[in-house]
N, CA, C and O atoms as a printed pandas DataFrame, in Angstrom:
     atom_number atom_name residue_name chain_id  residue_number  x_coord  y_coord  z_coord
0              1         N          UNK        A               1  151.602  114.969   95.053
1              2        CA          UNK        A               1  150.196  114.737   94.812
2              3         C          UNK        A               1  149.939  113.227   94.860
3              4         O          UNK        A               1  150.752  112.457   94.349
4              5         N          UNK        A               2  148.738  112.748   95.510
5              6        CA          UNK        A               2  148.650  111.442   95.383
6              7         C          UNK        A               2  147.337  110.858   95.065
7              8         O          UNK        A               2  146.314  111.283   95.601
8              9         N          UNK        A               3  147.335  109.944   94.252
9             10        CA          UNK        A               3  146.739  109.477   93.085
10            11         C          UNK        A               3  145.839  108.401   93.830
11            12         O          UNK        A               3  146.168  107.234   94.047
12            13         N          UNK        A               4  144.593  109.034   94.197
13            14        CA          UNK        A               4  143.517  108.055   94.999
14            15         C          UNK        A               4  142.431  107.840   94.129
15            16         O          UNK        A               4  142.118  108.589   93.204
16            17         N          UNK        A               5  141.836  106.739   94.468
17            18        CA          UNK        A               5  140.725  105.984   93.788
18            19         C          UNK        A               5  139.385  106.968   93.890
19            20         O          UNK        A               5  139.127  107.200   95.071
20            21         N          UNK        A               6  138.745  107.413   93.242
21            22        CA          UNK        A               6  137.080  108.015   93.593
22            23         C          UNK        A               6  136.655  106.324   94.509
23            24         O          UNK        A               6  137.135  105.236   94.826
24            25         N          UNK        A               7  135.207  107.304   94.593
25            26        CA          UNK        A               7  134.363  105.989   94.973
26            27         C          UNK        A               7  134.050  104.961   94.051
27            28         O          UNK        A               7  134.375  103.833   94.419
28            29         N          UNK        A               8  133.376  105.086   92.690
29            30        CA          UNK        A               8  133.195  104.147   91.924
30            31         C          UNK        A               8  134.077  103.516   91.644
31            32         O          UNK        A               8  133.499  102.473   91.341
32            33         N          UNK        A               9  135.589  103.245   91.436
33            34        CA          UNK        A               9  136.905  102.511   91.387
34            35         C          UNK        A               9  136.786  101.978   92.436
35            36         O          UNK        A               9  136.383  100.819   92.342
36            37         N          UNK        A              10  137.040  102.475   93.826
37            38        CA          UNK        A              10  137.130  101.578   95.027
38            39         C          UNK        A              10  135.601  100.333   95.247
39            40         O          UNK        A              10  135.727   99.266   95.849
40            41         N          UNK        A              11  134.551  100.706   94.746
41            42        CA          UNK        A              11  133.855   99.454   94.549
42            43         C          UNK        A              11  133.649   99.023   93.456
43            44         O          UNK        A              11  132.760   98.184   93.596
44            45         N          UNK        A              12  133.969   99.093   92.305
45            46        CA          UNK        A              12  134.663   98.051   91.415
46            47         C          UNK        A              12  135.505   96.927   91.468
47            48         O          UNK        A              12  135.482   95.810   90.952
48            49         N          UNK        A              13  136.424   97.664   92.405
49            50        CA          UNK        A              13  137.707   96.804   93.074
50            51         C          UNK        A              13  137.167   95.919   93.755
51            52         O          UNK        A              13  137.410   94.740   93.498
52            53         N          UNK        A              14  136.244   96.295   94.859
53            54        CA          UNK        A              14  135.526   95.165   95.619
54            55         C          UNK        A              14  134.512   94.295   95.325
55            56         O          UNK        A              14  134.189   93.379   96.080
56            57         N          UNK        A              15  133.975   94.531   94.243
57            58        CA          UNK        A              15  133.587   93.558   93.724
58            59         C          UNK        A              15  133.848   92.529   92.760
59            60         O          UNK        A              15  133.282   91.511   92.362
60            61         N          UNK        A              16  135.219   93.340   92.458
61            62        CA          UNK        A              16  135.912   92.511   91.315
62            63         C          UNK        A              16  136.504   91.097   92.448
63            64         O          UNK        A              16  136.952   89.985   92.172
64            65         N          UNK        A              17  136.284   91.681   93.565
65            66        CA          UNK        A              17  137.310   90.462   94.661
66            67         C          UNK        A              17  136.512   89.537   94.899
67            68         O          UNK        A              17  136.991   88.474   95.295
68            69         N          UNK        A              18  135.252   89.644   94.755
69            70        CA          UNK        A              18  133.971   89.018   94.906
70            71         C          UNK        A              18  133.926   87.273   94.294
71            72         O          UNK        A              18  133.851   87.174   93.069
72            73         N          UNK        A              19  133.957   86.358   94.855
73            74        CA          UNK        A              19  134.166   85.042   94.019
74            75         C          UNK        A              19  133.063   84.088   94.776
75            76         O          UNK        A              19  132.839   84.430   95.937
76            77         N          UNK        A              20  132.284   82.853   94.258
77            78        CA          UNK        A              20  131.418   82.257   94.703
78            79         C          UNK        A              20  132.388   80.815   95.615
79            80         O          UNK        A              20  133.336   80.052   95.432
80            81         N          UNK        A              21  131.561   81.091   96.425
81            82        CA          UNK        A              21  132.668   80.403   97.561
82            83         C          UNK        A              21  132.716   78.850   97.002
83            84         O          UNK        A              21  133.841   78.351   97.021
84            85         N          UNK        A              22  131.896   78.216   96.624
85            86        CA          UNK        A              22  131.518   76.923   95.600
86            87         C          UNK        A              22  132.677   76.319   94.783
87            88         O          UNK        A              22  133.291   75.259   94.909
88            89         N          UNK        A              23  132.800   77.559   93.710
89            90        CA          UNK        A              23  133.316   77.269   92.304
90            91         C          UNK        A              23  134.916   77.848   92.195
91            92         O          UNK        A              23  135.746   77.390   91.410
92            93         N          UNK        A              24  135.190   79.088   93.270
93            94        CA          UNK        A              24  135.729   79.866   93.047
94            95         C          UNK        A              24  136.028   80.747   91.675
95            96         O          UNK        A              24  137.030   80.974   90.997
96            97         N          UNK        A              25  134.947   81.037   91.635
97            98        CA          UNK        A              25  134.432   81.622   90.160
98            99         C          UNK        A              25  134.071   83.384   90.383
99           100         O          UNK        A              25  134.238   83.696   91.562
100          101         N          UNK        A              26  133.822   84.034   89.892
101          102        CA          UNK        A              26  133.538   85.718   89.985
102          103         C          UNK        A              26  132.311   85.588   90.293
103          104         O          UNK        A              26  131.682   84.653   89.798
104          105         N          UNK        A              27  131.741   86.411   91.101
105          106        CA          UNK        A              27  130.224   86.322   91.698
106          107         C          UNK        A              27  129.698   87.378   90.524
107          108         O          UNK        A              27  128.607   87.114   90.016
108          109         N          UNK        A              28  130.477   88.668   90.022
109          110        CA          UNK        A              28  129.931   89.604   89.062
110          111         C          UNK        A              28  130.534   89.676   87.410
111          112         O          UNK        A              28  131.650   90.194   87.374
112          113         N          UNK        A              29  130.160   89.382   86.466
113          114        CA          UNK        A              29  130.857   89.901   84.932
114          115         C          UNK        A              29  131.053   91.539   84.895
115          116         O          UNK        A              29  130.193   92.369   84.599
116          117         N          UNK        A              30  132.127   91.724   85.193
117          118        CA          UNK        A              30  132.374   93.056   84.995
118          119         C          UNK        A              30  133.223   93.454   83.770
119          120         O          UNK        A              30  133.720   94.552   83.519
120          121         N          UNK        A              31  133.274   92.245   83.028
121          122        CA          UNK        A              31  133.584   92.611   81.718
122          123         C          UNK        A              31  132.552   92.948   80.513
123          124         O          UNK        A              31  132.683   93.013   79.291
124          125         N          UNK        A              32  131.589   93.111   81.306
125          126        CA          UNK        A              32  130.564   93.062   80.143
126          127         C          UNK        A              32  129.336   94.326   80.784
127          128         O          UNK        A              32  128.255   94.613   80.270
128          129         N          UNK        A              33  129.716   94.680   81.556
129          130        CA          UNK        A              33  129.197   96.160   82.040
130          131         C          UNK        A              33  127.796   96.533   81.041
131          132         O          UNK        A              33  127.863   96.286   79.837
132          133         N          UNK        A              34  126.931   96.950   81.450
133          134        CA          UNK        A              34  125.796   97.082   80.898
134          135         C          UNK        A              34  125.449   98.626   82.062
135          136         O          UNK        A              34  125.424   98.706   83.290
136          137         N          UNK        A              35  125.233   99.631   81.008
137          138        CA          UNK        A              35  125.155  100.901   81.086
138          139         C          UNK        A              35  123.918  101.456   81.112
139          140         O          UNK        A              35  123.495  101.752   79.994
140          141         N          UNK        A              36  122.921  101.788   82.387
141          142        CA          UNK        A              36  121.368  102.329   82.361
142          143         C          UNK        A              36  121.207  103.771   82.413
143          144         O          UNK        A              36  121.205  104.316   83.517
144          145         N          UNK        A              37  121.084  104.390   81.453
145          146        CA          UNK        A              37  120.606  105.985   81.408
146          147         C          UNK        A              37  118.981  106.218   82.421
147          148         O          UNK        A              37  117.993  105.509   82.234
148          149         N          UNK        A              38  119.031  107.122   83.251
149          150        CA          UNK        A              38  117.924  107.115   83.947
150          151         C          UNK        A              38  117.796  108.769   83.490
151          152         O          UNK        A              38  118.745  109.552   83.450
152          153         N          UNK        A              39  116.348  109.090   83.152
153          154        CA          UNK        A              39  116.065  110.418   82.735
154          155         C          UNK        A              39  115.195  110.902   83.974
155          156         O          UNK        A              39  114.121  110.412   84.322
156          157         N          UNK        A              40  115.896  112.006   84.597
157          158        CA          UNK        A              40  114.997  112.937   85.507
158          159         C          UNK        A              40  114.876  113.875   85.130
159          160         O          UNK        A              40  115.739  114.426   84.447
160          161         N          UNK        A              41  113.225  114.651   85.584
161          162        CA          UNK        A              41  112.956  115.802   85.283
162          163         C          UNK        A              41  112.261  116.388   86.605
163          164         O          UNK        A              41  111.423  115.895   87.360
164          165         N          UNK        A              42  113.065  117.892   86.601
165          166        CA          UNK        A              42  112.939  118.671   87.733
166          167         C          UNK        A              42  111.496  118.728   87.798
167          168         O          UNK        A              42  110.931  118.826   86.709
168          169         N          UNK        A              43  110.476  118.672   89.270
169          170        CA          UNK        A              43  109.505  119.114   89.529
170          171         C          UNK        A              43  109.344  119.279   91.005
171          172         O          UNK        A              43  109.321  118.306   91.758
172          173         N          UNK        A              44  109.249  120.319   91.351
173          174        CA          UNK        A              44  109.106  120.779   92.577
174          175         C          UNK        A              44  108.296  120.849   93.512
175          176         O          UNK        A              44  108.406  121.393   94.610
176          177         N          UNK        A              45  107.114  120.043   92.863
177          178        CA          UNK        A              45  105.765  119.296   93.900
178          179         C          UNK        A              45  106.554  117.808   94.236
179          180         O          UNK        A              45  106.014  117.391   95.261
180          181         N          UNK        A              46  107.145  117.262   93.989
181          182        CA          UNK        A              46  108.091  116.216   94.431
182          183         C          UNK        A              46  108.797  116.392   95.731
183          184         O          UNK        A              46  109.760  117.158   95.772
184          185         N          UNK        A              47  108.384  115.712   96.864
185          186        CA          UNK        A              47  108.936  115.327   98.002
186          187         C          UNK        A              47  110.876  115.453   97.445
187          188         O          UNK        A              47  111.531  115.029   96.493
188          189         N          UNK        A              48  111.120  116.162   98.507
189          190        CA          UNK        A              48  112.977  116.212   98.381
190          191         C          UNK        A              48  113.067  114.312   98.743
191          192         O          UNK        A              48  112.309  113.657   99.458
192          193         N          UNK        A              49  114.240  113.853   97.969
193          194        CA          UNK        A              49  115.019  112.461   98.689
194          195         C          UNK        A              49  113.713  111.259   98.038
195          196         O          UNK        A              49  113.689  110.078   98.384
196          197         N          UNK        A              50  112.539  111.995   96.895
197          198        CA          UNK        A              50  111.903  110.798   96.458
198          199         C          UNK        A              50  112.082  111.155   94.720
199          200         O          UNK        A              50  112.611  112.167   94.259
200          201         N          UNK        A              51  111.560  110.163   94.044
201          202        CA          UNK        A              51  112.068  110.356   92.962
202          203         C          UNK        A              51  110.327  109.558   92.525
203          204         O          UNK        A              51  109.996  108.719   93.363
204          205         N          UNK        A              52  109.402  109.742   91.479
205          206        CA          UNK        A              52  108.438  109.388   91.316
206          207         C          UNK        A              52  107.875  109.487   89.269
207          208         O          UNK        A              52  108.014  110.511   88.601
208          209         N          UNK        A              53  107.298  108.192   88.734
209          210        CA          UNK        A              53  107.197  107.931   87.753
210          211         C          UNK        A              53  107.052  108.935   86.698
211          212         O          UNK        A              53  105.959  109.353   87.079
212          213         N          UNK        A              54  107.316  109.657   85.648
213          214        CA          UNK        A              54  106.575  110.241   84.879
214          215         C          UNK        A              54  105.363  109.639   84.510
215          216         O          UNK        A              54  105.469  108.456   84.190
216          217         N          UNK        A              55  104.224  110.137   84.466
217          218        CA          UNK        A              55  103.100  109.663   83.930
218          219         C          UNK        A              55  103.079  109.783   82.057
219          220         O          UNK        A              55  102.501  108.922   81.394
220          221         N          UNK        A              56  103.338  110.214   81.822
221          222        CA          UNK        A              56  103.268  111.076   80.070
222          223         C          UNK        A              56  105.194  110.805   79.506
223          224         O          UNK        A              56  105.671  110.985   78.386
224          225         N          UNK        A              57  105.709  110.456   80.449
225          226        CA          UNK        A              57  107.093  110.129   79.861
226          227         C          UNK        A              57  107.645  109.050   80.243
227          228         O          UNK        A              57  108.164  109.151   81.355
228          229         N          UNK        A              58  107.750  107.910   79.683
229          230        CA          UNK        A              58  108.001  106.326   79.866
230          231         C          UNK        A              58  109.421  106.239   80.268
231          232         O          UNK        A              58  109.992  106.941   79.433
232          233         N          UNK        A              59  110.444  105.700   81.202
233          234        CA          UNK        A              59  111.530  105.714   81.800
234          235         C          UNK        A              59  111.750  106.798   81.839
235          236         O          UNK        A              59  112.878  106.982   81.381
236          237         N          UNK        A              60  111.014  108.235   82.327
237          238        CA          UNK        A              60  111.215  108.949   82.606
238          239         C          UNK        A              60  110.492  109.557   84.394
239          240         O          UNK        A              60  109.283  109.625   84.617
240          241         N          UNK        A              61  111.599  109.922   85.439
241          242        CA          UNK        A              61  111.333  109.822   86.547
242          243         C          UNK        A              61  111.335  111.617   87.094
243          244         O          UNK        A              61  112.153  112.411   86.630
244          245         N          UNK        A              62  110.311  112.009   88.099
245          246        CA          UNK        A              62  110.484  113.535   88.315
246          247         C          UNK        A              62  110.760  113.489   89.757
247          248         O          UNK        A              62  110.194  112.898   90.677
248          249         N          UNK        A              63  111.891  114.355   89.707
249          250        CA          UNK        A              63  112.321  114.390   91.224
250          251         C          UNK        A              63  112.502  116.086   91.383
251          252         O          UNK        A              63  112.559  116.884   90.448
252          253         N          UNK        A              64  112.565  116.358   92.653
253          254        CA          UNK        A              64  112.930  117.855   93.229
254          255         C          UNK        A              64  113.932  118.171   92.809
255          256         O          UNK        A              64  114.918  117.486   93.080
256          257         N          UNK        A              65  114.044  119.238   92.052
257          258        CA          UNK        A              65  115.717  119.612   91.728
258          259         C          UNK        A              65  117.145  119.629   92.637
259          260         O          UNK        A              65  118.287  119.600   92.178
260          261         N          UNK        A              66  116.766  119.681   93.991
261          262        CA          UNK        A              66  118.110  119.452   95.099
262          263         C          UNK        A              66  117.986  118.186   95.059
263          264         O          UNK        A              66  119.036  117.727   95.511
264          265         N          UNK        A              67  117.130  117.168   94.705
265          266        CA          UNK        A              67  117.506  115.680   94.805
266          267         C          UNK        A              67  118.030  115.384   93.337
267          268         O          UNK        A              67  118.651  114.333   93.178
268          269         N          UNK        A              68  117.839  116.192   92.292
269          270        CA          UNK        A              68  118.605  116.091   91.539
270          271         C          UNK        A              68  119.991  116.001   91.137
271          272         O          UNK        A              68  120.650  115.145   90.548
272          273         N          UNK        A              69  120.289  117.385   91.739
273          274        CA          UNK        A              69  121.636  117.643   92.110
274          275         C          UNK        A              69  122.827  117.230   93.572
275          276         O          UNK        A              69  124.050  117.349   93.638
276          277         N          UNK        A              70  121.814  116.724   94.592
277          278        CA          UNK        A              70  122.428  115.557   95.318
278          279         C          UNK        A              70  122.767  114.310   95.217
279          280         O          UNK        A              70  123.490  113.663   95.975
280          281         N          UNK        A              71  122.148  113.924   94.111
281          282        CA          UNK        A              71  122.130  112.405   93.580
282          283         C          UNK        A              71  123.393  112.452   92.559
283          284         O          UNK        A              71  123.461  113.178   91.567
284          285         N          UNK        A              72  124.678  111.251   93.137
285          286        CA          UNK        A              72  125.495  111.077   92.044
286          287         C          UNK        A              72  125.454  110.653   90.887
287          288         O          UNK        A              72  124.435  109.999   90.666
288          289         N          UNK        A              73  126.310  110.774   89.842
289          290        CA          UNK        A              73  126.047  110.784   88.589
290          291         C          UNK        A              73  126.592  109.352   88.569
291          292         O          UNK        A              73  125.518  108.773   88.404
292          293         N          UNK        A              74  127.161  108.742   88.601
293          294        CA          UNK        A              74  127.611  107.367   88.436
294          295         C          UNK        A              74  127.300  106.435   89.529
295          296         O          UNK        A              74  127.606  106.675   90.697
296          297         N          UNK        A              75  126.724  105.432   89.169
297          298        CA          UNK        A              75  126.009  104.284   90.018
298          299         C          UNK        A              75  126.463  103.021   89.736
299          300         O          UNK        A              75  126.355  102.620   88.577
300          301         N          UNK        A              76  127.001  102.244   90.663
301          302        CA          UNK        A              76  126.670  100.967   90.364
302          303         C          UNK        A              76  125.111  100.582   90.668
303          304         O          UNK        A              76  124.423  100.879   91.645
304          305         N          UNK        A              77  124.817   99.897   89.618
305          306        CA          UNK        A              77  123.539   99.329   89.780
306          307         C          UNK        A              77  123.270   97.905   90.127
307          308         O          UNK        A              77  124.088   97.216   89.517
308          309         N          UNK        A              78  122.540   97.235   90.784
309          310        CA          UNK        A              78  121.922   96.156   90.850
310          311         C          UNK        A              78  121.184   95.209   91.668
311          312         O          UNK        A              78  120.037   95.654   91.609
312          313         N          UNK        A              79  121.155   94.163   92.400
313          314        CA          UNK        A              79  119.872   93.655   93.330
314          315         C          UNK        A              79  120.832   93.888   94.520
315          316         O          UNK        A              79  121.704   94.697   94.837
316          317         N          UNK        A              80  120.019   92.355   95.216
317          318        CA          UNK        A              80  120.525   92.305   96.596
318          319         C          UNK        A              80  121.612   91.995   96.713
319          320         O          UNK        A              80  122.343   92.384   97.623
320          321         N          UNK        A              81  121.868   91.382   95.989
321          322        CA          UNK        A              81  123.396   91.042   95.736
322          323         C          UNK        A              81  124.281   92.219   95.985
323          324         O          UNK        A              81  125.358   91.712   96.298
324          325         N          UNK        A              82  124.386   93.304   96.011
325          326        CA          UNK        A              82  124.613   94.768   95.877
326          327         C          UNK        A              82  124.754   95.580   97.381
327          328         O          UNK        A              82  125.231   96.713   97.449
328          329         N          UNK        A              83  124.385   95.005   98.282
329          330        CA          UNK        A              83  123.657   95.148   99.513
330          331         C          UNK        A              83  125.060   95.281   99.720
331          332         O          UNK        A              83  125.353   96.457   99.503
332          333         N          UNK        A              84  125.905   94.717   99.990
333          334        CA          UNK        A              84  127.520   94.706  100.975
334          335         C          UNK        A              84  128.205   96.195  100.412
335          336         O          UNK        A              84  129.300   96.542  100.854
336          337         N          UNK        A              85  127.479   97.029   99.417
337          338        CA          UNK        A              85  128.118   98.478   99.503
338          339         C          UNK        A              85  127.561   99.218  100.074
339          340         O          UNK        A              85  128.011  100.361  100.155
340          341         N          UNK        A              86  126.486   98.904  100.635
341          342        CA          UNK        A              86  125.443   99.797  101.431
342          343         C          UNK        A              86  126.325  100.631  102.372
343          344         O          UNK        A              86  127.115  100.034  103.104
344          345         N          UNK        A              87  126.241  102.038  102.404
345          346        CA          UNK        A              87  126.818  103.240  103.574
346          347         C          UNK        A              87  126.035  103.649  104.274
347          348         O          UNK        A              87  126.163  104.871  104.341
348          349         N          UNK        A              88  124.964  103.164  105.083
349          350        CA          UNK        A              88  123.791  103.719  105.862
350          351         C          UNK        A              88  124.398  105.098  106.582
351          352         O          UNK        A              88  125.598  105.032  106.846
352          353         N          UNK        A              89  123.973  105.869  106.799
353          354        CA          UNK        A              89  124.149  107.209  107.923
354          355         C          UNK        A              89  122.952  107.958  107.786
355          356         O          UNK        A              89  122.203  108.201  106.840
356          357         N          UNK        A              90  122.983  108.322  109.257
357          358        CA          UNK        A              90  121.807  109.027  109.540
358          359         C          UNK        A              90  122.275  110.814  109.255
359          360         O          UNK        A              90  123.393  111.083  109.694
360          361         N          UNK        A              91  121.716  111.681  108.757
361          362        CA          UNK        A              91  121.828  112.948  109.242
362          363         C          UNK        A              91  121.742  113.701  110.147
363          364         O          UNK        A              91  120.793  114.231  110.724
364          365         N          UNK        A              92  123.209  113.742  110.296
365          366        CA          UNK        A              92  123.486  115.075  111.415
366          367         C          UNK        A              92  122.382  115.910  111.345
367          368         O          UNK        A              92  121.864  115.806  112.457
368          369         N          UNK        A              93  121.695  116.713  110.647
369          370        CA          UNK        A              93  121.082  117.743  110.378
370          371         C          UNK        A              93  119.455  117.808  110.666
371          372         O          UNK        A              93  118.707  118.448  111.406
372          373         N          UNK        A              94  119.355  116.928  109.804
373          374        CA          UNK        A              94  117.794  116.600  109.633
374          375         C          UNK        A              94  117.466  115.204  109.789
375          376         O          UNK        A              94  116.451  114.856  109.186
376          377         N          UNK        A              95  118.204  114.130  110.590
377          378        CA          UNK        A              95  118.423  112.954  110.983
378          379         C          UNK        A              95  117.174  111.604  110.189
379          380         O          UNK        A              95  116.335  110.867  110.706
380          381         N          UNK        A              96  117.735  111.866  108.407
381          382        CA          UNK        A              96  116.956  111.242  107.621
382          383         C          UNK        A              96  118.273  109.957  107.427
383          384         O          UNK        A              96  119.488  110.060  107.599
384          385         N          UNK        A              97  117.491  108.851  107.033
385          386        CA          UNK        A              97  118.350  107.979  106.970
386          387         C          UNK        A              97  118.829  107.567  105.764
387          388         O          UNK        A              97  118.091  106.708  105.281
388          389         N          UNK        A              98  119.869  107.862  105.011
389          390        CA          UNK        A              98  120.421  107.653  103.316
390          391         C          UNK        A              98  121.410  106.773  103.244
391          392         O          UNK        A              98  122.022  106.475  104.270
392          393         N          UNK        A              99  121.718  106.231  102.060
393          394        CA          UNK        A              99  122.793  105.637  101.691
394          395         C          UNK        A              99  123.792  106.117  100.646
395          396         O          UNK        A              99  123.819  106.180   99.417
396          397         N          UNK        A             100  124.798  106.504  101.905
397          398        CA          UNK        A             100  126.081  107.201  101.004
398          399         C          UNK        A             100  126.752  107.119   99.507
399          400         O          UNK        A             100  127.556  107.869   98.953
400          401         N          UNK        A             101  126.153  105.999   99.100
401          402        CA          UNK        A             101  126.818  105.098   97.804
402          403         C          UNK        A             101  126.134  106.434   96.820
403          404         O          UNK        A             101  126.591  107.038   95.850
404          405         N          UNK        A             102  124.740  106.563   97.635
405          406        CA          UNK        A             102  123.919  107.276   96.025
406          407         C          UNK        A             102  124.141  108.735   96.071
407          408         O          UNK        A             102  124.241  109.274   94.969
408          409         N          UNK        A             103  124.262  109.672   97.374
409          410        CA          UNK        A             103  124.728  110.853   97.736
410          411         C          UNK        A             103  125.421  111.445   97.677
411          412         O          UNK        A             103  126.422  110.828   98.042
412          413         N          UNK        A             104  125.800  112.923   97.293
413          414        CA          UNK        A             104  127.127  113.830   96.809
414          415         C          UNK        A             104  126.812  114.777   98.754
415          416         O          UNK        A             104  127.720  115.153   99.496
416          417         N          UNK        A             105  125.319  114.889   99.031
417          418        CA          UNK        A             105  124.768  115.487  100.357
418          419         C          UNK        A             105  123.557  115.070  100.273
419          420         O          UNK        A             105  122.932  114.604   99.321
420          421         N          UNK        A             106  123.138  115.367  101.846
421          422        CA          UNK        A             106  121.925  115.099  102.008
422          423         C          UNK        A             106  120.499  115.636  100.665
423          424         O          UNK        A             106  120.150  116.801  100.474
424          425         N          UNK        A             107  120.002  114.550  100.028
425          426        CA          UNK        A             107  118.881  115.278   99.402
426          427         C          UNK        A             107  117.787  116.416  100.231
427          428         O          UNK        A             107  117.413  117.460   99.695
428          429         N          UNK        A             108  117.500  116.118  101.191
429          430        CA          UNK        A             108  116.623  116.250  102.629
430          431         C          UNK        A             108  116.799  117.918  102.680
431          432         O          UNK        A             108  115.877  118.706  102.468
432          433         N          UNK        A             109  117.917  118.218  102.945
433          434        CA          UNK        A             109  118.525  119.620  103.869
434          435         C          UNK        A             109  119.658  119.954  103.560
435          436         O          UNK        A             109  120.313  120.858  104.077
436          437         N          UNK        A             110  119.992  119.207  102.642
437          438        CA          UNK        A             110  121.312  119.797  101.688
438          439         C          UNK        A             110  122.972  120.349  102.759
439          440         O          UNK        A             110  123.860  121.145  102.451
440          441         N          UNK        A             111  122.783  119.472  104.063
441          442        CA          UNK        A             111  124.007  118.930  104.641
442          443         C          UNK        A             111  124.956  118.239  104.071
443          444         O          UNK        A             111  124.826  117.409  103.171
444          445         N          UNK        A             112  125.863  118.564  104.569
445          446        CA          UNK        A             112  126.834  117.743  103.902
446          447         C          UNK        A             112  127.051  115.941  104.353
447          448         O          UNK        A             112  126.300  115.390  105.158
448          449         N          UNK        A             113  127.910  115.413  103.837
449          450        CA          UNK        A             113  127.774  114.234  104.442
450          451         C          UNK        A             113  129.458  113.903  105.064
451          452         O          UNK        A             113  130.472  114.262  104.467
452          453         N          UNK        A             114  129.446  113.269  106.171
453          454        CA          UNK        A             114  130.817  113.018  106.169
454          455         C          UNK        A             114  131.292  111.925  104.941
455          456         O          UNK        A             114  130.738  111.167  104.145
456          457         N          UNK        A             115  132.801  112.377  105.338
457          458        CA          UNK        A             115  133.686  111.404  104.506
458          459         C          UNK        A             115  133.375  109.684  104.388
459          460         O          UNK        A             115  133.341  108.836  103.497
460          461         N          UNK        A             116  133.204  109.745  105.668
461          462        CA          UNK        A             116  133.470  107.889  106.749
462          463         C          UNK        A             116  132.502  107.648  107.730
463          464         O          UNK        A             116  132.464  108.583  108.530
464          465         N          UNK        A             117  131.842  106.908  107.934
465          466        CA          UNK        A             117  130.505  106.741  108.835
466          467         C          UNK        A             117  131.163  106.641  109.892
467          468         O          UNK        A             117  130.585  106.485  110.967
Protein backbone atom coordinates (compact mmCIF):
# COMPACT_ATOMS: atom_id res chain seq x y z
CA UNK A 1 0.00 0.00 0.00
CA UNK A 2 1.36 3.37 -0.63
CA UNK A 3 1.04 6.29 1.40
CA UNK A 4 0.15 9.40 -0.96
CA UNK A 5 -0.52 12.93 -0.15
CA UNK A 6 -4.49 14.07 -0.73
CA UNK A 7 -4.70 17.30 -2.45
CA UNK A 8 -4.72 19.67 0.45
CA UNK A 9 -1.11 18.26 1.74
CA UNK A 10 0.32 18.46 -1.73
CA UNK A 11 -0.51 22.30 -1.72
CA UNK A 12 0.50 22.99 1.59
CA UNK A 13 3.76 21.59 0.58
CA UNK A 14 3.84 24.07 -2.21
CA UNK A 15 3.32 26.72 -0.59
CA UNK A 16 5.25 26.03 2.25
CA UNK A 17 8.23 26.22 -0.66
CA UNK A 18 6.99 29.56 -1.41
CA UNK A 19 9.78 32.31 -0.25
CA UNK A 20 9.97 36.15 -1.25
CA UNK A 21 12.62 36.34 -3.71
CA UNK A 22 13.95 39.77 -1.78
CA UNK A 23 14.38 38.54 1.76
CA UNK A 24 14.34 34.94 1.30
CA UNK A 25 11.72 34.86 3.79
CA UNK A 26 8.18 32.61 3.55
CA UNK A 27 5.77 34.37 1.24
CA UNK A 28 2.80 32.48 3.58
CA UNK A 29 2.53 31.96 7.78
CA UNK A 30 1.36 28.66 7.79
CA UNK A 31 1.95 28.40 11.25
CA UNK A 32 -0.71 30.34 12.23
CA UNK A 33 -3.52 28.95 9.94
CA UNK A 34 -6.70 30.79 10.39
CA UNK A 35 -9.80 28.52 9.86
CA UNK A 36 -13.20 30.07 7.84
CA UNK A 37 -16.46 28.10 8.42
CA UNK A 38 -18.68 28.98 5.37
CA UNK A 39 -22.49 28.06 6.03
CA UNK A 40 -24.53 26.80 2.96
CA UNK A 41 -28.00 26.23 2.64
CA UNK A 42 -29.62 24.01 0.05
CA UNK A 43 -31.99 25.96 -2.35
CA UNK A 44 -32.92 24.81 -5.52
CA UNK A 45 -33.95 28.10 -7.32
CA UNK A 46 -30.09 28.59 -7.24
CA UNK A 47 -28.28 28.33 -10.54
CA UNK A 48 -26.05 24.83 -10.24
CA UNK A 49 -21.95 26.02 -9.95
CA UNK A 50 -23.30 29.57 -8.21
CA UNK A 51 -23.47 30.06 -4.72
CA UNK A 52 -25.56 33.43 -3.70
CA UNK A 53 -25.99 35.63 -0.33
CA UNK A 54 -28.54 34.67 2.24
CA UNK A 55 -30.68 37.61 2.59
CA UNK A 56 -32.22 36.81 6.32
CA UNK A 57 -28.95 34.81 7.27
CA UNK A 58 -25.64 36.86 7.66
CA UNK A 59 -22.46 34.64 6.43
CA UNK A 60 -24.82 32.51 5.38
CA UNK A 61 -24.68 31.49 1.48
CA UNK A 62 -27.59 29.31 -0.64
CA UNK A 63 -26.43 27.17 -3.22
CA UNK A 64 -28.12 24.13 -5.29
CA UNK A 65 -27.69 21.06 -3.43
CA UNK A 66 -25.36 19.21 -6.30
CA UNK A 67 -23.17 22.32 -5.89
CA UNK A 68 -23.25 21.53 -2.51
CA UNK A 69 -22.17 18.25 -2.63
CA UNK A 70 -19.61 18.90 -5.51
CA UNK A 71 -17.88 21.48 -3.66
CA UNK A 72 -14.89 20.18 -1.47
CA UNK A 73 -14.89 20.29 2.04
CA UNK A 74 -11.43 21.62 2.68
CA UNK A 75 -10.09 24.79 1.03
CA UNK A 76 -7.23 26.64 1.02
CA UNK A 77 -8.33 30.04 1.13
CA UNK A 78 -7.03 33.33 -0.01
CA UNK A 79 -6.25 36.33 -2.66
CA UNK A 80 -4.30 36.55 -5.67
CA UNK A 81 -1.58 35.50 -4.23
CA UNK A 82 -3.34 32.00 -4.39
CA UNK A 83 -3.65 32.10 -8.15
CA UNK A 84 -0.44 29.57 -8.87
CA UNK A 85 -2.93 26.61 -7.55
CA UNK A 86 -5.38 27.40 -10.00
CA UNK A 87 -6.50 23.82 -12.07
CA UNK A 88 -8.53 25.42 -14.89
CA UNK A 89 -10.40 22.53 -17.06
CA UNK A 90 -13.02 22.76 -19.18
CA UNK A 91 -15.82 20.00 -19.13
CA UNK A 92 -15.81 17.15 -21.10
CA UNK A 93 -19.52 17.05 -20.67
CA UNK A 94 -21.11 20.23 -20.46
CA UNK A 95 -17.87 22.25 -21.45
CA UNK A 96 -18.24 24.77 -18.30
CA UNK A 97 -15.09 26.15 -17.21
CA UNK A 98 -14.06 25.23 -13.23
CA UNK A 99 -11.28 25.12 -11.09
CA UNK A 100 -10.23 21.76 -9.92
CA UNK A 101 -8.79 22.99 -6.52
CA UNK A 102 -12.62 23.64 -5.42
CA UNK A 103 -14.30 20.40 -7.18
CA UNK A 104 -14.90 16.69 -6.02
CA UNK A 105 -17.09 16.88 -10.03
CA UNK A 106 -18.50 19.02 -12.14
CA UNK A 107 -21.16 21.25 -10.13
CA UNK A 108 -22.85 21.88 -13.77
CA UNK A 109 -23.71 18.06 -14.85
CA UNK A 110 -22.29 16.16 -12.22
CA UNK A 111 -19.32 14.63 -14.59
CA UNK A 112 -16.66 13.54 -13.28
CA UNK A 113 -13.45 15.31 -13.43
CA UNK A 114 -10.20 13.89 -14.51
CA UNK A 115 -7.37 13.15 -12.26
CA UNK A 116 -4.66 15.60 -14.29
CA UNK A 117 -5.54 18.32 -16.79
Amino acid sequence: MTNTMNDLEQKILKLKKCIHVENSAPVFDLQHPVNYIVNLKPDLKVSRGMFLPDPLARGTFRAHPITIRALKKDLLVGGIEFDDLEDIHICDSCKNKLDRQFWKFCPFCEANLPENS
